[in-house]
Amino acid sequence: MTQPEKYVDYEAAWDGYAQRWRQAHPGLAHLGDEWIGREAGAAETLAAYVALIRERFVLPWLDPADTVLEIGVGGGRTAAILADHCRELICADVSAEMLELTRQRLAAAPGRTDRTRFVKLDGTSLAGIADGAADACFCYDTLVHVEPRDIFNYLTLLPRVLRGRRRCVLHHADTLSERGFAKFLGDWHHSIGGRRHGEAFSVMTPAIMRRFLDHLGYRVLLEDHETVPRDCVWVCEAPPVRD
């Protein structure tokens, strides 16, 4: 039997991006520092964007005693924020290249990697992450690239690996916002015929996410359209594991 074609190969896309990154951005110290939030309407400088993420979405919602699972670590920018504000950090990504870049970034500060575990994901499951392994899940600048069905899939998987408050911070694209639709217009001609490159933004809206969360029993604490005007950021609690 032939294998079905992968319409969105997230792993190949982000491994490839990581391999090309140094040549494309020779003046930057870390992958991810090229995204400063300007196109999203959130900030004008890297420092301001990092501060916004920390002050708006990390400090108010995560506890220093938490074990945090980050899905989609990229080059480690948010991992570096989280590592300074949690007891333990689980870095998970479909891209081995991204995990290695994050490992290198965290190693630059003493003690960070001692409290960090790295997990290579397969894109369809959370295999490698134990039941109840984390108090919280943080997923920022990742779901903007993930198809709605894949987002729904991750939402069905999270309850198993969370415990306690089961806190989730989830950031996704809003195609119907002004900036989100401009991004769609820039991407659409690369993503036709049922195929899409893994770096492109997905077609996603807060209304779809709300339906997903309600259907699966998540408790919404925050639905934020203003901090990152192109996108939407949610803070919610995952439901207990269903028998």
Coordinates of C-alpha atoms in Angstrom, one line a residue:
M1 CA 0.0 0.0 0.0
T2 CA 1.4 3.4 -0.9
Q3 CA 1.7 6.0 1.8
P4 CA -0.6 9.0 1.6
E5 CA 1.1 12.2 0.5
K6 CA 1.9 14.7 3.3
Y7 CA 0.3 17.9 2.3
V8 CA 2.0 19.9 5.1
D9 CA 5.4 18.6 6.0
Y10 CA 6.1 20.7 9.1
E11 CA 9.3 18.8 10.0
A12 CA 10.9 19.2 6.6
A13 CA 9.9 22.9 6.4
W14 CA 11.4 23.9 9.8
D15 CA 14.5 21.7 9.5
G16 CA 15.1 23.4 6.1
Y17 CA 14.4 26.9 7.6
A18 CA 16.9 26.2 10.4
Q19 CA 19.6 25.1 7.9
R20 CA 19.1 28.2 5.7
W21 CA 18.7 30.6 8.6
R22 CA 22.4 31.5 9.2
Q23 CA 23.0 32.5 5.6
A24 CA 19.7 34.5 5.5
H25 CA 20.4 36.4 8.8
P26 CA 24.1 36.6 9.3
G27 CA 23.8 39.5 11.8
L28 CA 21.5 37.8 14.3
A29 CA 22.6 35.7 17.2
H30 CA 19.6 33.4 17.4
L31 CA 17.0 32.0 15.1
G32 CA 13.7 33.7 15.8
D33 CA 15.2 37.1 16.5
E34 CA 14.1 38.1 13.0
W35 CA 10.5 38.0 14.1
I36 CA 10.0 41.1 16.2
G37 CA 6.2 41.4 16.1
R38 CA 6.1 44.4 13.7
E39 CA 4.0 42.7 11.0
A40 CA 1.7 41.4 13.8
G41 CA 1.2 44.9 15.1
A42 CA 2.6 43.9 18.5
A43 CA 6.0 45.7 18.8
E44 CA 8.6 47.6 16.9
T45 CA 11.8 46.1 18.4
L46 CA 12.9 42.7 19.5
A47 CA 13.4 43.8 23.1
A48 CA 9.8 45.2 23.2
Y49 CA 8.4 42.0 21.7
V50 CA 10.2 39.8 24.2
A51 CA 9.1 42.0 27.0
L52 CA 5.5 41.9 25.8
I53 CA 5.4 38.1 25.7
R54 CA 7.0 37.9 29.2
E55 CA 4.8 40.5 30.8
R56 CA 1.5 39.7 29.1
F57 CA 1.5 35.9 28.6
V58 CA 4.2 34.4 30.9
L59 CA 4.3 36.2 34.3
P60 CA 0.6 36.5 34.9
W61 CA -0.3 33.0 34.0
L62 CA 2.6 30.6 34.8
D63 CA 3.9 29.9 38.2
P64 CA 7.7 29.6 39.1
A65 CA 6.9 26.2 40.5
D66 CA 5.4 24.9 37.3
T67 CA 6.8 22.3 34.9
V68 CA 6.0 23.9 31.5
L69 CA 5.7 22.0 28.2
E70 CA 6.5 24.2 25.2
I71 CA 5.2 22.9 21.9
G72 CA 7.1 24.3 18.9
V73 CA 10.2 25.8 20.5
G74 CA 11.7 27.2 17.2
G75 CA 15.0 28.8 18.0
G76 CA 14.4 29.0 21.7
R77 CA 13.3 32.6 22.2
T78 CA 10.3 31.8 24.3
A79 CA 12.1 28.8 25.8
A80 CA 14.7 31.3 27.2
I81 CA 11.8 33.3 28.8
L82 CA 10.1 30.2 30.2
A83 CA 13.4 28.7 31.6
D84 CA 13.8 31.7 33.8
H85 CA 10.3 31.5 35.1
C86 CA 9.6 27.8 35.8
R87 CA 10.9 24.9 37.8
E88 CA 11.3 22.6 34.8
L89 CA 10.9 23.0 31.1
I90 CA 10.0 20.4 28.4
C91 CA 11.0 21.6 25.0
A92 CA 9.1 19.8 22.2
D93 CA 9.3 20.2 18.5
V94 CA 8.9 18.3 15.2
S95 CA 12.2 19.7 14.0
A96 CA 15.4 18.2 15.4
E97 CA 17.3 21.2 14.0
M98 CA 15.1 23.6 16.1
L99 CA 15.6 21.5 19.2
E100 CA 19.4 21.7 18.8
L101 CA 19.3 25.4 18.3
T102 CA 17.2 25.8 21.4
R103 CA 19.5 23.6 23.4
Q104 CA 22.5 25.8 22.3
R105 CA 20.6 29.0 23.2
L106 CA 19.7 27.7 26.7
A107 CA 23.2 26.4 27.3
A108 CA 24.5 30.0 27.2
A109 CA 23.0 30.7 30.6
P110 CA 24.2 28.5 33.5
G111 CA 21.6 26.1 35.0
R112 CA 19.0 26.4 32.3
T113 CA 19.7 23.1 30.6
D114 CA 19.9 21.3 33.9
R115 CA 16.2 21.9 34.3
T116 CA 15.2 21.3 30.6
R117 CA 14.3 18.2 28.7
F118 CA 14.1 18.0 24.9
V119 CA 11.5 15.8 23.1
K120 CA 11.3 15.3 19.3
L121 CA 7.7 15.1 18.3
D122 CA 6.2 13.2 15.3
G123 CA 3.6 15.8 14.4
T124 CA 0.6 13.7 15.3
S125 CA 1.0 12.7 18.9
L126 CA 2.7 13.7 22.1
A127 CA 4.7 10.5 22.3
G128 CA 7.7 10.8 24.6
I129 CA 5.8 13.0 27.1
A130 CA 4.6 11.1 30.1
D131 CA 1.0 11.3 31.5
G132 CA 0.7 14.3 33.8
A133 CA 4.2 15.5 33.0
A134 CA 3.5 19.2 33.1
D135 CA 1.5 21.8 34.9
A136 CA 1.2 24.1 31.9
C137 CA 1.5 24.2 28.1
F138 CA 2.9 27.2 26.3
C139 CA 2.6 27.4 22.5
Y140 CA 3.5 30.8 21.0
D141 CA 4.5 31.6 17.4
T142 CA 3.8 28.0 16.4
L143 CA 0.1 27.4 15.9
V144 CA 0.1 30.3 13.4
H145 CA 1.6 27.8 11.0
V146 CA -0.5 24.8 12.0
E147 CA -3.6 23.7 10.1
P148 CA -6.9 23.8 12.1
R149 CA -7.3 20.0 12.1
D150 CA -3.8 19.6 13.5
I151 CA -4.6 22.3 16.2
F152 CA -7.7 20.3 17.2
N153 CA -5.6 17.2 17.4
Y154 CA -3.1 18.8 19.7
L155 CA -6.0 20.0 21.9
T156 CA -7.3 16.5 22.2
L157 CA -3.8 15.3 23.3
L158 CA -3.0 18.0 25.9
P159 CA -5.2 16.8 28.8
R160 CA -3.2 13.5 29.0
V161 CA 0.1 15.3 29.6
L162 CA -1.2 18.0 32.0
R163 CA -1.8 18.0 35.7
G164 CA -3.0 20.4 38.4
R165 CA -4.2 23.6 36.9
R166 CA -3.6 22.3 33.4
R167 CA -3.0 25.9 32.2
C168 CA -2.5 26.5 28.5
V169 CA -1.3 29.6 26.6
L170 CA -2.1 29.2 22.9
H171 CA -1.4 31.7 20.1
H172 CA -2.8 31.3 16.6
A173 CA -3.4 33.2 13.4
D174 CA -6.6 35.2 12.8
T175 CA -7.1 35.3 9.1
L176 CA -10.1 37.7 9.4
S177 CA -8.2 40.4 11.1
E178 CA -6.8 43.2 8.9
R179 CA -3.2 42.1 9.3
G180 CA -4.1 38.5 9.2
F181 CA -5.9 38.9 5.9
A182 CA -2.9 40.8 4.5
K183 CA -0.7 37.8 5.5
F184 CA -3.2 35.5 3.8
L185 CA -3.0 37.5 0.6
G186 CA 0.8 37.1 0.7
D187 CA 0.7 33.4 1.3
W188 CA -2.3 32.1 -0.8
H189 CA -0.6 31.7 -4.1
H190 CA 2.0 29.4 -2.6
S191 CA -0.6 27.2 -1.1
I192 CA -3.1 26.0 -3.7
G193 CA -4.1 22.6 -5.0
G194 CA -4.5 21.1 -1.5
R195 CA -0.8 21.6 -0.7
R196 CA 0.9 24.1 1.6
H197 CA 4.4 24.8 2.7
G198 CA 4.9 24.3 6.5
E199 CA 6.2 27.9 6.9
A200 CA 3.0 29.5 5.6
F201 CA 0.3 30.7 7.9
S202 CA -2.8 28.5 8.3
V203 CA -6.3 29.8 7.7
M204 CA -7.6 30.0 11.3
T205 CA -10.0 32.3 13.3
P206 CA -10.9 32.8 16.9
A207 CA -14.4 31.6 16.2
I208 CA -13.0 28.2 15.1
M209 CA -10.7 28.0 18.1
R210 CA -13.6 28.9 20.4
R211 CA -15.7 26.1 19.0
F212 CA -12.7 23.6 19.4
L213 CA -12.2 24.7 23.0
D214 CA -15.9 24.5 23.9
H215 CA -16.4 21.2 22.3
L216 CA -13.4 19.7 24.1
G217 CA -14.3 21.1 27.5
Y218 CA -11.5 23.7 27.9
R219 CA -12.2 26.6 30.3
V220 CA -11.3 29.9 28.7
L221 CA -9.7 32.5 31.0
L222 CA -8.5 35.0 28.3
E223 CA -9.3 35.6 24.7
D224 CA -6.9 38.4 23.6
H225 CA -7.2 40.0 20.1
E226 CA -5.5 43.3 21.0
T227 CA -2.0 42.5 22.3
V228 CA -1.0 40.9 18.9
P229 CA -3.6 42.5 16.5
R230 CA -2.9 40.1 13.6
D231 CA -3.5 37.0 15.8
C232 CA -5.3 35.7 18.8
V233 CA -3.9 34.5 22.1
W234 CA -5.9 32.3 24.5
V235 CA -5.3 31.4 28.1
C236 CA -7.3 28.4 29.2
E237 CA -7.5 25.3 31.3
A238 CA -7.5 21.9 29.7
P239 CA -10.2 19.5 30.9
P240 CA -9.4 16.4 33.0
V241 CA -8.5 13.3 31.1
R242 CA -11.7 11.5 29.9
D243 CA -12.0 7.8 30.7

